[in-house]
Amino acid sequence: MLSLLLIIPILGSMLLIPVSEGVSNQSKMKKIALITSLINFILSIYLWLQFDSSTSQYQFVYEFNELSFCHFNIGVDGISIYFVLLTTFITPIALLANYNTINKNLKYFLISFLLLETLQIAVFVVLDLLLFYIFFESVLPVLFIVIILYGSGEDKIRSALLFFLYTFAGSLFMLLAILELSHYVGSSDYQLISLCEINLSSQKLLWLAFFLAFAIKTPLWPMTGWLYRAHADSPLAGSIILAGTILKLATYGYLRVLIHFLPDATNYFSPLVQTIALITIIYASLATVIQQDTKALIAYSSISHMGVVVLGIFSNTIQGIEGGILLSLAHGFVSPALFICVGGVIYERTGTRIILYIRGLVTYMPVFTILFFIFTLCNTGIPLSLNFLGEQLSLIGIWERNPFAAILGATGIVLSACYSIYLYNRLSYGEYSPNLKPLKDITRREFIVLISLLIPTIVLGIYPNIILDSLHVSVSTLLYLV
Amino acid sequence: MYLSILILPFLGSLVSGLLGRKIGVTGAHWLTCTCLILASILATFSFYEVGICGSPVSIYLFSWIDSEFMSISWEFLFDQLTVSMFIPVLYISSVIHIYSIDYLSSDPHNQRFFSYLSLFTFFMLLLASGANYFVMFVGWEGIGIVSYLLINFYFTRIQSNKAAILALTMNRVGDMGLSIGFFALFAIFGSLDYSTIFSLSPFINETAITIIALLIFMGAMAKSAQLGLHSWLPGSMEAPTPVSALLHAATLVTAGLYLLVRSSPILEYSSTALLVITLVGASTAFFAATCGLVLNDIKRIVAFSTISQLGYMVMAVGISQYNVALMHVVNHAFFKALLFLGAGAIIHSAADEQDIRKLGGLIPFLPFTYSVMLVGSIALLGLPWLSGFYSKDLIIELAYSRYTFSATYAYVLGSITAGLTAFYSFRLISLVFLGLPNGIQSTYNNIHEANVVVIIPLFILALFSIFFGYVFSDLFVGIGSDFFGSAIFIQPNNISLVEAEFSIPILLKLLPTILSILGGGLGLLAYNWNKGIQLMSENSKFIQKVYTFLNGQYLFDVLYNQFVIGKGIHYGYIISKVYDRGVIEAIGPFGLSNVLQNTASKIAKLDTGVITTYSLYITLGLLSLLFLVFSPVLLDTSLLSEMRLIIIYLSSLILALW
């Protein structure tokens, strides 16, 4: 069944290939892509219902024995299943968000997003480190092409290049580490690696190499430069995928590789990680306060939220790790929603992303403003949203490890309120800007997209046990006995 | 029944907010008011059952967070403290809903307004009825958000926007403290349930308790506008007046007090935290009263009076008299709501004029409003047998009877504040109602008493302001009253009610009242009977300086703007421009590409096309090769492996930098 998840988007893109580009075929192509991704989503829900939360074993395991150079087997456990679900959920959202704006090269746009879905799901489900690397990297060229072809900014080529170079530079070290690890263990299979005892000094080197790759992807300070550029210049769907799922590849990498395979080094380096994460939180928050480009602002705010995620994940407590995963998911819902609000709804109507040009939107767009307000609040982490639980659990977890880290991490509570509410207030309230023509409120499509991102945020915020129940067992295997 | 108290306001809010177009203005009025009145009636029953009959109720809905040993559930606790909070919240909310029907009658956003008001009530009830700190926090944040929305109700006004942002962010500072408090609570107690924490707190290290208590107090400081985190409250007067009455006088600002009273079993085991609370409370009371002396905006005067009274309540918590603090919360809610609604009635009938210097001589025009404002004022300054007398004067007496330094500080400042309170209250009455009309004639031509929808709420609140203290003081603060049962915990050492009642000299007991009468008299004298005093004081350099200082509200805003906000934005600018797009960029991507490009161009330059140069390269290469081959002989063999690398590196470097 898991392999179906990987195959269906590819089948969808196969269907798209023979369709000729043309205005008459556009709605057909969009429908094919959307239906494919929705089928995949429904299938992943079914997968989740079938999931047995009482074991930490890999489930739905499927092996491709035909391949010889690596061990191509796939499976999910409690840690990866939610990332798979997030990917299958975000892809139709991304397609819907850019439903009407892409007219040129539409076919390849749709194909690249379907392909991205397969590749990302593959990262989360493969059970082999080398394959993990391959899929982890394979996301890059696709997204690179998406930014260059469909991006909107003036220096989109430079942004795409930076995005590519940054992530690729880090991954180079990861590749070396993987080669060394598979040389040492004799296999790159997850289960074999996790059974193998590696001495601390080699763990440290391997850990640093992996950490560099994931830190760039997260991104942690000082490797944050690519994120806001990539966000600002990529098309809306690209931003959604980037914020919603690509950043979560790093979260998954921390959990799967660093904590699971290199526990001693993780324990050894955790003060380093905490320091970097704290610097990231405060640094990114302060930088967010003065951003004038709405998309860059939300990109910076994601950086600071990912800092909290890292704090939680490296806390070595169940609350912290579960909080980190919850916050990752919450960020995967809320950040795309905010991108849709500012980069989609507002940008499509006004043609600008500069905060100072827009004012008083509530006059013409009350329904939109309500949704925008709720998402802004979720971004600041108010109770009843999943973000709140994620943030609190992460910080509660890190308190047990290091109270000062929790205190400094909590400054994000104030700073996130400052920049989020500034953005919301500035765009929505005040007298209606004389530079703007009367605008239409959100359309049915935008409403459906936003509401479908809102529902999981709130429902899981009120009853997170839906997720937590299947996390417990898998997360407890990640704990390190000091 | 208990859950329907919570659900009814929420239902009203939801329907009038989301279906406002369907049900119309009148529909929204009827719906929200009906829901609120029903909830009030139910709350009265619950007060009887839980409070008077003494049978607390606990309702478990379902598990919220379940992670290892962390177990937090959607659980509600209706004990005496909760129902005592329900009474002011729901009663005042109901009358303010009714009052707003008239006040907002010409506003196009009635449904939105009523939706917000009901939503606020819902969150306030949630705050008071949660059985653990997380459920309480939902209400806590909820009221903050609704407060933001309500301050921003006139969203086109830049002042409203600024005040709303300030209120939200400043409250977030408190929320940060409170959140850190939760982390500490969880780390120490392993739970966030009231029952677990309160039953374990006697056995916990005092330092830990002190830290937790101070963090909780930080949250309460922001919500209850204590010194340092107060400046959002005067700004929030940009909201419509009924909002000021409900949120920023009667209920929202008492959330911090509720938190402190609820956490009494923690606070009681930390004398340090109690000391800090007393000092902050007393200073706040004094500070706000002095600021109130010089203000001219009618709503701001009442706002500073609110901060001052909140200071009294916090002071009462600091001297461990939680029941007295709660009594003052309830009393204050009634008379302060009355004052605000009265002020609203004045503003509304005087063509939105808020400056008291431009009013005056309103008694013949607004006799009823004058009476209720007078009732509110004398209840506020604690004239005997009105409601303020039973709580405010008691707090001051109790402060004296503790005989500690901090409590004496509180007594002295509390007594002086009582005098100041009387002064600014009567200054307001003098300038607005007595004396000569100072406004323009056209305003006065149109002044008329408000209609019956406004009069009924004012009348109800006036009745409560007069009689609530007299009727309920024995229940709440009477000697030997066990009304609160286990909802409030006071360490036996800290009980000083008997001391206050029987062993204080009568002069010290009456001092606040005497000072009040003096202050009130002075207020009437200076602003009504003998205005020469004002002229005399205006000529004094010293008084001018003091006036400027007080008018700047101790320059807190200047400090914050200059040093906190200004610096924060400055750092943000430096980080963004100098580091993120500067240094890191220069070292990272830009630097790398520059270095690569330079190196490439330098290597390219080697290709000169001159034969002699090439022969040099060949010679050099040959030499290097020879050197490498014979290096084991030339150098010590043990160094071989590293040295060879170094040599290759050096030779290539020389070549590159040629």
JSON list of N, CA and C in Angstrom, two decimals, chain B residues 267-301:
[
{"chain": "B", "resi": 267, "resn": "LEU", "atom": "N", "xyz": [1.50, 30.66, 46.67]},
{"chain": "B", "resi": 267, "resn": "LEU", "atom": "CA", "xyz": [2.04, 31.94, 47.17]},
{"chain": "B", "resi": 267, "resn": "LEU", "atom": "C", "xyz": [2.28, 31.88, 48.67]},
{"chain": "B", "resi": 268, "resn": "GLU", "atom": "N", "xyz": [1.39, 31.17, 49.39]},
{"chain": "B", "resi": 268, "resn": "GLU", "atom": "CA", "xyz": [1.49, 31.18, 50.84]},
{"chain": "B", "resi": 268, "resn": "GLU", "atom": "C", "xyz": [2.79, 30.59, 51.35]},
{"chain": "B", "resi": 269, "resn": "TYR", "atom": "N", "xyz": [3.44, 29.75, 50.54]},
{"chain": "B", "resi": 269, "resn": "TYR", "atom": "CA", "xyz": [4.66, 29.14, 51.02]},
{"chain": "B", "resi": 269, "resn": "TYR", "atom": "C", "xyz": [5.89, 29.90, 50.59]},
{"chain": "B", "resi": 270, "resn": "SER", "atom": "N", "xyz": [5.70, 31.10, 50.07]},
{"chain": "B", "resi": 270, "resn": "SER", "atom": "CA", "xyz": [6.87, 31.88, 49.69]},
{"chain": "B", "resi": 270, "resn": "SER", "atom": "C", "xyz": [6.73, 33.28, 50.24]},
{"chain": "B", "resi": 271, "resn": "SER", "atom": "N", "xyz": [7.41, 33.55, 51.33]},
{"chain": "B", "resi": 271, "resn": "SER", "atom": "CA", "xyz": [7.29, 34.88, 51.93]},
{"chain": "B", "resi": 271, "resn": "SER", "atom": "C", "xyz": [7.92, 35.93, 51.03]},
{"chain": "B", "resi": 272, "resn": "THR", "atom": "N", "xyz": [8.96, 35.54, 50.29]},
{"chain": "B", "resi": 272, "resn": "THR", "atom": "CA", "xyz": [9.61, 36.51, 49.40]},
{"chain": "B", "resi": 272, "resn": "THR", "atom": "C", "xyz": [8.64, 37.00, 48.33]},
{"chain": "B", "resi": 273, "resn": "ALA", "atom": "N", "xyz": [7.95, 36.04, 47.72]},
{"chain": "B", "resi": 273, "resn": "ALA", "atom": "CA", "xyz": [7.02, 36.42, 46.67]},
{"chain": "B", "resi": 273, "resn": "ALA", "atom": "C", "xyz": [5.93, 37.32, 47.24]},
{"chain": "B", "resi": 274, "resn": "LEU", "atom": "N", "xyz": [5.46, 37.00, 48.42]},
{"chain": "B", "resi": 274, "resn": "LEU", "atom": "CA", "xyz": [4.41, 37.84, 49.02]},
{"chain": "B", "resi": 274, "resn": "LEU", "atom": "C", "xyz": [4.92, 39.25, 49.27]},
{"chain": "B", "resi": 275, "resn": "LEU", "atom": "N", "xyz": [6.18, 39.33, 49.70]},
{"chain": "B", "resi": 275, "resn": "LEU", "atom": "CA", "xyz": [6.78, 40.64, 49.93]},
{"chain": "B", "resi": 275, "resn": "LEU", "atom": "C", "xyz": [6.79, 41.45, 48.64]},
{"chain": "B", "resi": 276, "resn": "VAL", "atom": "N", "xyz": [7.25, 40.81, 47.55]},
{"chain": "B", "resi": 276, "resn": "VAL", "atom": "CA", "xyz": [7.31, 41.51, 46.27]},
{"chain": "B", "resi": 276, "resn": "VAL", "atom": "C", "xyz": [5.92, 41.94, 45.84]},
{"chain": "B", "resi": 277, "resn": "ILE", "atom": "N", "xyz": [4.96, 41.04, 46.01]},
{"chain": "B", "resi": 277, "resn": "ILE", "atom": "CA", "xyz": [3.60, 41.35, 45.59]},
{"chain": "B", "resi": 277, "resn": "ILE", "atom": "C", "xyz": [3.07, 42.55, 46.36]},
{"chain": "B", "resi": 278, "resn": "THR", "atom": "N", "xyz": [3.32, 42.57, 47.67]},
{"chain": "B", "resi": 278, "resn": "THR", "atom": "CA", "xyz": [2.84, 43.71, 48.46]},
{"chain": "B", "resi": 278, "resn": "THR", "atom": "C", "xyz": [3.46, 45.00, 47.98]},
{"chain": "B", "resi": 279, "resn": "LEU", "atom": "N", "xyz": [4.78, 44.98, 47.79]},
{"chain": "B", "resi": 279, "resn": "LEU", "atom": "CA", "xyz": [5.44, 46.22, 47.39]},
{"chain": "B", "resi": 279, "resn": "LEU", "atom": "C", "xyz": [4.94, 46.70, 46.04]},
{"chain": "B", "resi": 280, "resn": "VAL", "atom": "N", "xyz": [4.84, 45.78, 45.09]},
{"chain": "B", "resi": 280, "resn": "VAL", "atom": "CA", "xyz": [4.38, 46.18, 43.76]},
{"chain": "B", "resi": 280, "resn": "VAL", "atom": "C", "xyz": [2.95, 46.71, 43.82]},
{"chain": "B", "resi": 281, "resn": "GLY", "atom": "N", "xyz": [2.10, 46.00, 44.55]},
{"chain": "B", "resi": 281, "resn": "GLY", "atom": "CA", "xyz": [0.70, 46.41, 44.64]},
{"chain": "B", "resi": 281, "resn": "GLY", "atom": "C", "xyz": [0.57, 47.80, 45.23]},
{"chain": "B", "resi": 282, "resn": "ALA", "atom": "N", "xyz": [1.25, 48.03, 46.36]},
{"chain": "B", "resi": 282, "resn": "ALA", "atom": "CA", "xyz": [1.13, 49.33, 47.01]},
{"chain": "B", "resi": 282, "resn": "ALA", "atom": "C", "xyz": [1.69, 50.43, 46.12]},
{"chain": "B", "resi": 283, "resn": "SER", "atom": "N", "xyz": [2.83, 50.15, 45.48]},
{"chain": "B", "resi": 283, "resn": "SER", "atom": "CA", "xyz": [3.41, 51.18, 44.61]},
{"chain": "B", "resi": 283, "resn": "SER", "atom": "C", "xyz": [2.48, 51.49, 43.46]},
{"chain": "B", "resi": 284, "resn": "THR", "atom": "N", "xyz": [1.87, 50.44, 42.89]},
{"chain": "B", "resi": 284, "resn": "THR", "atom": "CA", "xyz": [0.95, 50.67, 41.78]},
{"chain": "B", "resi": 284, "resn": "THR", "atom": "C", "xyz": [-0.21, 51.54, 42.20]},
{"chain": "B", "resi": 285, "resn": "ALA", "atom": "N", "xyz": [-0.76, 51.23, 43.37]},
{"chain": "B", "resi": 285, "resn": "ALA", "atom": "CA", "xyz": [-1.91, 52.01, 43.85]},
{"chain": "B", "resi": 285, "resn": "ALA", "atom": "C", "xyz": [-1.54, 53.48, 43.94]},
{"chain": "B", "resi": 286, "resn": "PHE", "atom": "N", "xyz": [-0.38, 53.74, 44.53]},
{"chain": "B", "resi": 286, "resn": "PHE", "atom": "CA", "xyz": [0.03, 55.13, 44.72]},
{"chain": "B", "resi": 286, "resn": "PHE", "atom": "C", "xyz": [0.34, 55.80, 43.38]},
{"chain": "B", "resi": 287, "resn": "PHE", "atom": "N", "xyz": [1.10, 55.09, 42.56]},
{"chain": "B", "resi": 287, "resn": "PHE", "atom": "CA", "xyz": [1.51, 55.64, 41.27]},
{"chain": "B", "resi": 287, "resn": "PHE", "atom": "C", "xyz": [0.31, 56.05, 40.43]},
{"chain": "B", "resi": 288, "resn": "ALA", "atom": "N", "xyz": [-0.66, 55.12, 40.32]},
{"chain": "B", "resi": 288, "resn": "ALA", "atom": "CA", "xyz": [-1.79, 55.39, 39.44]},
{"chain": "B", "resi": 288, "resn": "ALA", "atom": "C", "xyz": [-2.64, 56.52, 39.99]},
{"chain": "B", "resi": 289, "resn": "ALA", "atom": "N", "xyz": [-2.76, 56.58, 41.32]},
{"chain": "B", "resi": 289, "resn": "ALA", "atom": "CA", "xyz": [-3.57, 57.66, 41.90]},
{"chain": "B", "resi": 289, "resn": "ALA", "atom": "C", "xyz": [-2.93, 59.00, 41.63]},
{"chain": "B", "resi": 290, "resn": "THR", "atom": "N", "xyz": [-1.60, 59.08, 41.74]},
{"chain": "B", "resi": 290, "resn": "THR", "atom": "CA", "xyz": [-0.97, 60.38, 41.47]},
{"chain": "B", "resi": 290, "resn": "THR", "atom": "C", "xyz": [-1.12, 60.77, 40.01]},
{"chain": "B", "resi": 291, "resn": "CYS", "atom": "N", "xyz": [-1.03, 59.79, 39.12]},
{"chain": "B", "resi": 291, "resn": "CYS", "atom": "CA", "xyz": [-1.23, 60.12, 37.71]},
{"chain": "B", "resi": 291, "resn": "CYS", "atom": "C", "xyz": [-2.64, 60.59, 37.46]},
{"chain": "B", "resi": 292, "resn": "GLY", "atom": "N", "xyz": [-3.59, 59.97, 38.16]},
{"chain": "B", "resi": 292, "resn": "GLY", "atom": "CA", "xyz": [-4.99, 60.32, 37.96]},
{"chain": "B", "resi": 292, "resn": "GLY", "atom": "C", "xyz": [-5.29, 61.76, 38.34]},
{"chain": "B", "resi": 293, "resn": "LEU", "atom": "N", "xyz": [-4.44, 62.35, 39.20]},
{"chain": "B", "resi": 293, "resn": "LEU", "atom": "CA", "xyz": [-4.72, 63.71, 39.68]},
{"chain": "B", "resi": 293, "resn": "LEU", "atom": "C", "xyz": [-4.75, 64.73, 38.56]},
{"chain": "B", "resi": 294, "resn": "VAL", "atom": "N", "xyz": [-3.92, 64.53, 37.54]},
{"chain": "B", "resi": 294, "resn": "VAL", "atom": "CA", "xyz": [-3.70, 65.61, 36.59]},
{"chain": "B", "resi": 294, "resn": "VAL", "atom": "C", "xyz": [-4.34, 65.35, 35.22]},
{"chain": "B", "resi": 295, "resn": "LEU", "atom": "N", "xyz": [-5.03, 64.23, 35.07]},
{"chain": "B", "resi": 295, "resn": "LEU", "atom": "CA", "xyz": [-5.56, 63.92, 33.74]},
{"chain": "B", "resi": 295, "resn": "LEU", "atom": "C", "xyz": [-6.83, 64.71, 33.45]},
{"chain": "B", "resi": 296, "resn": "ASN", "atom": "N", "xyz": [-7.11, 64.87, 32.17]},
{"chain": "B", "resi": 296, "resn": "ASN", "atom": "CA", "xyz": [-8.30, 65.62, 31.79]},
{"chain": "B", "resi": 296, "resn": "ASN", "atom": "C", "xyz": [-9.30, 64.82, 30.98]},
{"chain": "B", "resi": 297, "resn": "ASP", "atom": "N", "xyz": [-8.88, 63.64, 30.54]},
{"chain": "B", "resi": 297, "resn": "ASP", "atom": "CA", "xyz": [-9.79, 62.80, 29.78]},
{"chain": "B", "resi": 297, "resn": "ASP", "atom": "C", "xyz": [-10.60, 61.96, 30.77]},
{"chain": "B", "resi": 298, "resn": "ILE", "atom": "N", "xyz": [-11.91, 62.06, 30.67]},
{"chain": "B", "resi": 298, "resn": "ILE", "atom": "CA", "xyz": [-12.77, 61.44, 31.69]},
{"chain": "B", "resi": 298, "resn": "ILE", "atom": "C", "xyz": [-12.53, 59.93, 31.76]},
{"chain": "B", "resi": 299, "resn": "LYS", "atom": "N", "xyz": [-12.33, 59.30, 30.60]},
{"chain": "B", "resi": 299, "resn": "LYS", "atom": "CA", "xyz": [-12.14, 57.85, 30.62]},
{"chain": "B", "resi": 299, "resn": "LYS", "atom": "C", "xyz": [-10.78, 57.47, 31.18]},
{"chain": "B", "resi": 300, "resn": "ARG", "atom": "N", "xyz": [-9.78, 58.31, 30.88]},
{"chain": "B", "resi": 300, "resn": "ARG", "atom": "CA", "xyz": [-8.45, 58.00, 31.39]},
{"chain": "B", "resi": 300, "resn": "ARG", "atom": "C", "xyz": [-8.38, 58.14, 32.90]},
{"chain": "B", "resi": 301, "resn": "ILE", "atom": "N", "xyz": [-9.12, 59.11, 33.43]},
{"chain": "B", "resi": 301, "resn": "ILE", "atom": "CA", "xyz": [-9.13, 59.25, 34.89]},
{"chain": "B", "resi": 301, "resn": "ILE", "atom": "C", "xyz": [-9.65, 57.96, 35.51]}
]
